[in-house]
Short mmCIF file of C-alpha atoms in Angstrom, two decimals:
data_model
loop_
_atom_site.label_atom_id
_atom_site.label_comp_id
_atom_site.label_asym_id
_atom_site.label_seq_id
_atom_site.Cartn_x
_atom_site.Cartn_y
_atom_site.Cartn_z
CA UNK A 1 23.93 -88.40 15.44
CA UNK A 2 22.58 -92.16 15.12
CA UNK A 3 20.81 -93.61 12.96
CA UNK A 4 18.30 -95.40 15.68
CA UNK A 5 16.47 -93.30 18.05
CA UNK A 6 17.84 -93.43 21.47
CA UNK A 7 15.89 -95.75 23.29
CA UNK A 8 13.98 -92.78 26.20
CA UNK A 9 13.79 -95.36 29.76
CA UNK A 10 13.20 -92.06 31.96
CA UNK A 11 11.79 -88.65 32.15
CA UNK A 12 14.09 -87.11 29.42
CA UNK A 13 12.75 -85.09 26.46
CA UNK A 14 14.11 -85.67 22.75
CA UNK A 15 16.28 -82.28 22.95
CA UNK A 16 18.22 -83.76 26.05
CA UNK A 17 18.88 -87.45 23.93
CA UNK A 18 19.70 -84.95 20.97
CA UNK A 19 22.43 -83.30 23.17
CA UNK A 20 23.14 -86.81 24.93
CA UNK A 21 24.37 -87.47 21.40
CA UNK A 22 26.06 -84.67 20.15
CA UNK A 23 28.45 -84.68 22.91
CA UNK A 24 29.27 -88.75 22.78
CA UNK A 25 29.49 -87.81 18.41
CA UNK A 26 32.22 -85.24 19.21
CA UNK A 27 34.03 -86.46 22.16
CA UNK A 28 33.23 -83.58 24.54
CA UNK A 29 31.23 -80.97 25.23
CA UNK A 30 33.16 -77.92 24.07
CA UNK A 31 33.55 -79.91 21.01
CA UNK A 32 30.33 -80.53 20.83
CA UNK A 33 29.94 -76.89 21.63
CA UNK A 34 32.40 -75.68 18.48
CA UNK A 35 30.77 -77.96 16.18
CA UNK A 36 27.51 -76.33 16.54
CA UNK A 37 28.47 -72.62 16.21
CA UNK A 38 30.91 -73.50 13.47
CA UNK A 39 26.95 -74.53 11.41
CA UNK A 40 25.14 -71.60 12.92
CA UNK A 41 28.11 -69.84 11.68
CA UNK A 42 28.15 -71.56 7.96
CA UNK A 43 24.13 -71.20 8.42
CA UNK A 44 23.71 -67.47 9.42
CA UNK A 45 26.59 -66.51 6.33
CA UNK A 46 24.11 -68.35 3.63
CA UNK A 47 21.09 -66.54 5.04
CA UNK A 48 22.60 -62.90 4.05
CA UNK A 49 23.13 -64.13 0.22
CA UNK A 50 20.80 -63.26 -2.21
CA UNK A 51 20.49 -66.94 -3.22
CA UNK A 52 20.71 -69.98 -0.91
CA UNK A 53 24.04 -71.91 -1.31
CA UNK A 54 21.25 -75.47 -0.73
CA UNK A 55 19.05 -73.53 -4.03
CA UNK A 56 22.25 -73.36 -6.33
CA UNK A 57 23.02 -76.83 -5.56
CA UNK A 58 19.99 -78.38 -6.09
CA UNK A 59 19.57 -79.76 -2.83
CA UNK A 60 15.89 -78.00 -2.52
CA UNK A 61 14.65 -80.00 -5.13
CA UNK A 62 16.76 -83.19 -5.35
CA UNK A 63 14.22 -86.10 -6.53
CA UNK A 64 11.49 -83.73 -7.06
CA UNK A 65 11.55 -83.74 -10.70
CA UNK A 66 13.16 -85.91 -13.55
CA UNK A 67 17.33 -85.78 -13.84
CA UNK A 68 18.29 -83.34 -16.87
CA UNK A 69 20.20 -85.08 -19.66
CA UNK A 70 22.02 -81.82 -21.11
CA UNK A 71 22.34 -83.35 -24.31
CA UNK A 72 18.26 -82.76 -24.95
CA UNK A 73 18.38 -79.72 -23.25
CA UNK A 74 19.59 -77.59 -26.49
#
């Protein structure tokens, strides 16, 4: 997706620029199509772990708190 907004000149909702772009991003619309199941796919197989893949990585809390120097930390 783009970094701008799409510019909205007519009756359109943001869902229809949001698909407006996903299919000029990937070319077409079953690729547009693939692209999203393959997430929902990646998304649905994180929900059934015990510990979000995002958590482990620190992605949750990225900037939210100092960055750890490990050689203080022992």
């Amino acid at each position: 997706m783009s970094a701008e907004p799409a510019e909205i000149e007519d009756d359109r909702d943001a869902i229809e620029w949001e698909l407006i772009e996903l299919v000029e991003e990937h070319g077409s619309e079953r690729h547009a199509l693939r692209a999203l199941l393959h997430d929902f796919h990646v998304l649905l197989a994180d929900a059934d772990k015990a510990v979000s893949r995002g958590f482990l990585r620190g992605m949750f809390s990225e900037g939210a708190r100092a960055p750890r120097d490990d050689d203080q930390a022992a």
